[in-house]
Amino acid sequence: MVGKSKRTGVEVARAKALYARRSQLKLTSFEVTQKAIFRRIAEFLLWAREKYPYQVITFEEITQVVHGTPRLPQAGTPLVKSTKNAIPTANKLLLEEHGVSLIPLLGVGTRCEVNALDMAKHTLPASAARLSTARSRFRSLVRLLPSRAELREQALALGVGEEQFAEDLEVIEWAKNVCEKYVKAETKLALPTETLALPPAPCLKTVKKLP
């Protein structure tokens, strides 16, 4: 006789989020006033933040509320997937208009941060981890930029003419200029303002017609 398979960590977390204080939660009492789905999500999660602070709302529950389905939809259905896809846009809206970020529970659901302590414990460490990963990848890409001599060698091997080589070199030098500014500023909390006003890349100065 084959035994029952054990539930995964995500399934256990989803179950806990679904049933914790479930008898006290009345999520469907929320009234939708927005048309766009991402705005509905943002509005609903702000409401849940006030009514049930720190309570993770599952993707299925969010879907039921913002779409007005009579029953809780199954995980993994197209409607739930479309709701999950709209959450990053809702998060951006919440941050820009309300100064609040979402704190996700991977594979289960999400909630709004409640206060500064909540942000310090969850949002900032997660953002720092993403920044560290992005910086590491950025530095790896910078090291891949060829030197002038290497670019010349590549051009000769490919039979690139002098005019095309000059254009390619201009783009490479522009990219290096941008990268150097970012690398110098990576230990600071904010990038210097001049990096935000760099001239357009040489390759974008003119629009070339394709043959």
Tab-separated table of C-alpha atoms in Angstrom:
chain	number	residue	atom	x	y	z
A	1	MET	CA	0.000	0.000	0.000
A	2	VAL	CA	1.398	3.338	-1.066
A	3	GLY	CA	1.485	5.955	1.680
A	4	LYS	CA	0.202	9.496	1.261
A	5	SER	CA	2.745	11.936	-0.112
A	6	LYS	CA	3.933	14.639	2.243
A	7	ARG	CA	2.867	18.205	1.567
A	8	THR	CA	5.516	20.633	0.405
A	9	GLY	CA	6.569	23.640	2.447
A	10	VAL	CA	4.575	25.948	0.172
A	11	GLU	CA	1.453	23.815	0.586
A	12	VAL	CA	1.819	23.812	4.368
A	13	ALA	CA	2.336	27.587	4.424
A	14	ARG	CA	-0.699	28.089	2.188
A	15	ALA	CA	-2.806	25.918	4.480
A	16	LYS	CA	-1.687	27.879	7.540
A	17	ALA	CA	-2.432	31.186	5.824
A	18	LEU	CA	-5.856	29.940	4.735
A	19	TYR	CA	-6.960	28.606	8.093
A	20	ALA	CA	-5.217	30.889	10.596
A	21	ARG	CA	-7.914	33.092	12.143
A	22	ARG	CA	-10.089	32.127	9.176
A	23	SER	CA	-13.278	32.244	11.201
A	24	GLN	CA	-12.505	35.882	12.056
A	25	LEU	CA	-11.659	37.008	8.532
A	26	LYS	CA	-14.424	38.449	6.402
A	27	LEU	CA	-12.505	39.303	3.265
A	28	THR	CA	-15.480	39.241	0.931
A	29	SER	CA	-16.990	42.164	2.837
A	30	PHE	CA	-14.536	44.374	0.957
A	31	GLU	CA	-16.235	46.499	-1.706
A	32	VAL	CA	-14.448	46.851	-5.039
A	33	THR	CA	-14.417	50.409	-6.431
A	34	GLN	CA	-11.583	50.266	-8.983
A	35	LYS	CA	-11.742	49.019	-12.585
A	36	ALA	CA	-8.151	47.925	-13.239
A	37	ILE	CA	-7.264	44.613	-11.582
A	38	PHE	CA	-3.924	45.843	-10.217
A	39	ARG	CA	-5.710	48.809	-8.620
A	40	ARG	CA	-8.287	46.482	-7.113
A	41	ILE	CA	-5.482	44.374	-5.654
A	42	ALA	CA	-3.749	47.434	-4.180
A	43	GLU	CA	-6.989	48.790	-2.737
A	44	PHE	CA	-7.922	45.419	-1.245
A	45	LEU	CA	-4.528	44.798	0.355
A	46	LEU	CA	-4.564	48.287	1.899
A	47	TRP	CA	-7.983	47.498	3.321
A	48	ALA	CA	-6.735	44.134	4.656
A	49	ARG	CA	-3.748	45.926	6.220
A	50	GLU	CA	-6.112	48.031	8.303
A	51	LYS	CA	-8.560	45.234	9.118
A	52	TYR	CA	-6.138	42.318	9.600
A	53	PRO	CA	-2.553	43.600	10.040
A	54	TYR	CA	0.217	41.035	9.524
A	55	GLN	CA	-2.244	38.528	8.040
A	56	VAL	CA	-0.993	36.957	4.803
A	57	ILE	CA	-3.713	36.932	2.150
A	58	THR	CA	-3.400	33.993	-0.231
A	59	PHE	CA	-3.386	34.445	-3.990
A	60	GLU	CA	-6.637	32.491	-4.139
A	61	GLU	CA	-8.311	34.846	-1.659
A	62	ILE	CA	-7.061	37.918	-3.497
A	63	THR	CA	-8.399	36.469	-6.746
A	64	GLN	CA	-11.809	35.745	-5.254
A	65	VAL	CA	-12.163	39.281	-3.899
A	66	VAL	CA	-10.887	41.305	-6.871
A	67	HIS	CA	-12.716	39.188	-9.466
A	68	GLY	CA	-15.829	38.611	-7.366
A	69	THR	CA	-15.942	34.835	-7.840
A	70	PRO	CA	-18.607	33.067	-5.738
A	71	ARG	CA	-16.170	30.390	-4.569
A	72	LEU	CA	-12.501	30.337	-3.672
A	73	PRO	CA	-10.645	29.468	-6.911
A	74	GLN	CA	-8.184	26.605	-7.065
A	75	ALA	CA	-4.452	27.313	-6.894
A	76	GLY	CA	-2.775	27.303	-10.288
A	77	THR	CA	-5.875	28.158	-12.316
A	78	PRO	CA	-5.533	30.779	-15.105
A	79	LEU	CA	-7.498	33.336	-13.080
A	80	VAL	CA	-5.203	32.949	-10.071
A	81	LYS	CA	-2.126	33.125	-12.311
A	82	SER	CA	-3.343	36.357	-13.912
A	83	THR	CA	-3.896	37.821	-10.445
A	84	LYS	CA	-0.362	36.866	-9.378
A	85	ASN	CA	1.014	38.490	-12.534
A	86	ALA	CA	-0.735	41.764	-11.625
A	87	ILE	CA	0.674	41.898	-8.089
A	88	PRO	CA	4.069	43.477	-9.016
A	89	THR	CA	2.198	46.365	-10.680
A	90	ALA	CA	-0.006	46.683	-7.599
A	91	ASN	CA	3.121	46.734	-5.428
A	92	LYS	CA	4.600	49.550	-7.531
A	93	LEU	CA	1.363	51.518	-7.196
A	94	LEU	CA	1.282	51.022	-3.420
A	95	LEU	CA	4.868	52.208	-3.076
A	96	GLU	CA	4.437	55.261	-5.292
A	97	GLU	CA	1.045	56.435	-4.023
A	98	HIS	CA	0.942	55.169	-0.431
A	99	GLY	CA	4.568	54.563	0.587
A	100	VAL	CA	3.797	50.933	1.413
A	101	SER	CA	5.423	47.768	0.035
A	102	LEU	CA	4.101	44.237	-0.174
A	103	ILE	CA	5.705	41.470	1.867
A	104	PRO	CA	5.303	38.185	-0.030
A	105	LEU	CA	5.124	34.667	1.333
A	106	LEU	CA	6.697	32.742	-1.521
A	107	GLY	CA	4.190	30.691	-3.465
A	108	VAL	CA	1.406	31.418	-0.983
A	109	GLY	CA	0.300	35.029	-0.928
A	110	THR	CA	1.229	38.503	0.230
A	111	ARG	CA	0.372	41.335	2.601
A	112	CYS	CA	1.106	45.027	3.060
A	113	GLU	CA	3.846	46.052	5.442
A	114	VAL	CA	2.313	47.541	8.563
A	115	ASN	CA	4.908	49.959	9.936
A	116	ALA	CA	8.576	50.985	9.889
A	117	LEU	CA	9.592	47.972	11.998
A	118	ASP	CA	7.866	45.679	9.524
A	119	MET	CA	9.768	47.372	6.701
A	120	ALA	CA	13.087	47.062	8.556
A	121	LYS	CA	12.535	43.354	9.272
A	122	HIS	CA	11.235	42.266	5.874
A	123	THR	CA	11.254	44.766	3.002
A	124	LEU	CA	14.722	46.278	3.417
A	125	PRO	CA	16.620	42.962	3.844
A	126	ALA	CA	14.863	41.538	0.774
A	127	SER	CA	15.685	44.653	-1.259
A	128	ALA	CA	19.302	44.541	-0.075
A	129	ALA	CA	19.601	40.910	-1.179
A	130	ARG	CA	18.268	41.771	-4.644
A	131	LEU	CA	20.630	44.736	-4.852
A	132	SER	CA	23.603	42.555	-3.903
A	133	THR	CA	22.713	40.024	-6.598
A	134	ALA	CA	22.208	42.744	-9.203
A	135	ARG	CA	25.516	44.424	-8.284
A	136	SER	CA	27.391	41.136	-8.569
A	137	ARG	CA	25.899	40.475	-12.004
A	138	PHE	CA	26.602	44.050	-13.079
A	139	ARG	CA	30.276	43.816	-12.132
A	140	SER	CA	30.547	40.502	-13.987
A	141	LEU	CA	29.137	42.139	-17.113
A	142	VAL	CA	31.505	45.101	-16.791
A	143	ARG	CA	34.473	42.732	-16.827
A	144	LEU	CA	33.251	41.312	-20.147
A	145	LEU	CA	33.606	44.631	-21.976
A	146	PRO	CA	36.560	44.295	-24.387
A	147	SER	CA	39.499	46.666	-24.396
A	148	ARG	CA	40.324	48.746	-27.485
A	149	ALA	CA	43.003	46.233	-28.497
A	150	GLU	CA	40.634	43.282	-28.037
A	151	LEU	CA	37.934	45.033	-30.038
A	152	ARG	CA	40.442	45.752	-32.835
A	153	GLU	CA	41.464	42.089	-32.854
A	154	GLN	CA	37.832	40.984	-33.056
A	155	ALA	CA	37.160	43.456	-35.872
A	156	LEU	CA	40.105	42.175	-37.909
A	157	ALA	CA	39.027	38.570	-37.393
A	158	LEU	CA	35.508	39.385	-38.602
A	159	GLY	CA	36.631	41.604	-41.459
A	160	VAL	CA	34.938	44.703	-40.042
A	161	GLY	CA	35.775	47.929	-41.866
A	162	GLU	CA	37.310	51.003	-40.242
A	163	GLU	CA	34.046	52.965	-40.293
A	164	GLN	CA	32.105	50.205	-38.567
A	165	PHE	CA	34.964	49.654	-36.119
A	166	ALA	CA	34.876	53.356	-35.167
A	167	GLU	CA	31.119	53.161	-34.534
A	168	ASP	CA	31.495	50.012	-32.441
A	169	LEU	CA	34.328	51.560	-30.462
A	170	GLU	CA	32.221	54.651	-29.727
A	171	VAL	CA	29.452	52.490	-28.285
A	172	ILE	CA	31.920	50.469	-26.185
A	173	GLU	CA	33.537	53.623	-24.798
A	174	TRP	CA	30.117	55.068	-23.950
A	175	ALA	CA	29.188	51.858	-22.101
A	176	LYS	CA	32.469	51.908	-20.179
A	177	ASN	CA	31.843	55.514	-19.173
A	178	VAL	CA	28.441	54.586	-17.776
A	179	CYS	CA	29.797	51.501	-15.990
A	180	GLU	CA	32.674	53.383	-14.380
A	181	LYS	CA	30.263	55.910	-12.871
A	182	TYR	CA	28.092	53.162	-11.411
A	183	VAL	CA	31.026	51.145	-10.078
A	184	LYS	CA	32.423	54.234	-8.332
A	185	ALA	CA	29.030	54.938	-6.787
A	186	GLU	CA	28.161	51.387	-5.713
A	187	THR	CA	29.184	51.930	-2.086
A	188	LYS	CA	26.852	54.908	-1.749
A	189	LEU	CA	23.166	54.757	-0.895
A	190	ALA	CA	22.261	56.916	-3.896
A	191	LEU	CA	23.853	57.206	-7.303
A	192	PRO	CA	25.284	60.615	-8.232
A	193	THR	CA	22.778	62.749	-10.110
A	194	GLU	CA	25.016	63.054	-13.160
A	195	THR	CA	24.488	59.371	-13.962
A	196	LEU	CA	20.830	60.160	-14.527
A	197	ALA	CA	21.629	62.734	-17.218
A	198	LEU	CA	24.065	60.827	-19.410
A	199	PRO	CA	23.949	61.495	-23.157
A	200	PRO	CA	22.097	58.917	-25.232
A	201	ALA	CA	24.066	55.929	-26.418
A	202	PRO	CA	25.802	56.544	-29.759
A	203	CYS	CA	23.822	53.720	-31.336
A	204	LEU	CA	20.600	55.593	-30.481
A	205	LYS	CA	21.583	58.927	-32.041
A	206	THR	CA	20.308	57.898	-35.444
A	207	VAL	CA	17.829	55.310	-36.583
A	208	LYS	CA	19.347	53.121	-39.264
A	209	LYS	CA	17.107	51.443	-41.781
A	210	LEU	CA	17.459	47.709	-41.975
A	211	PRO	CA	18.438	46.326	-45.392
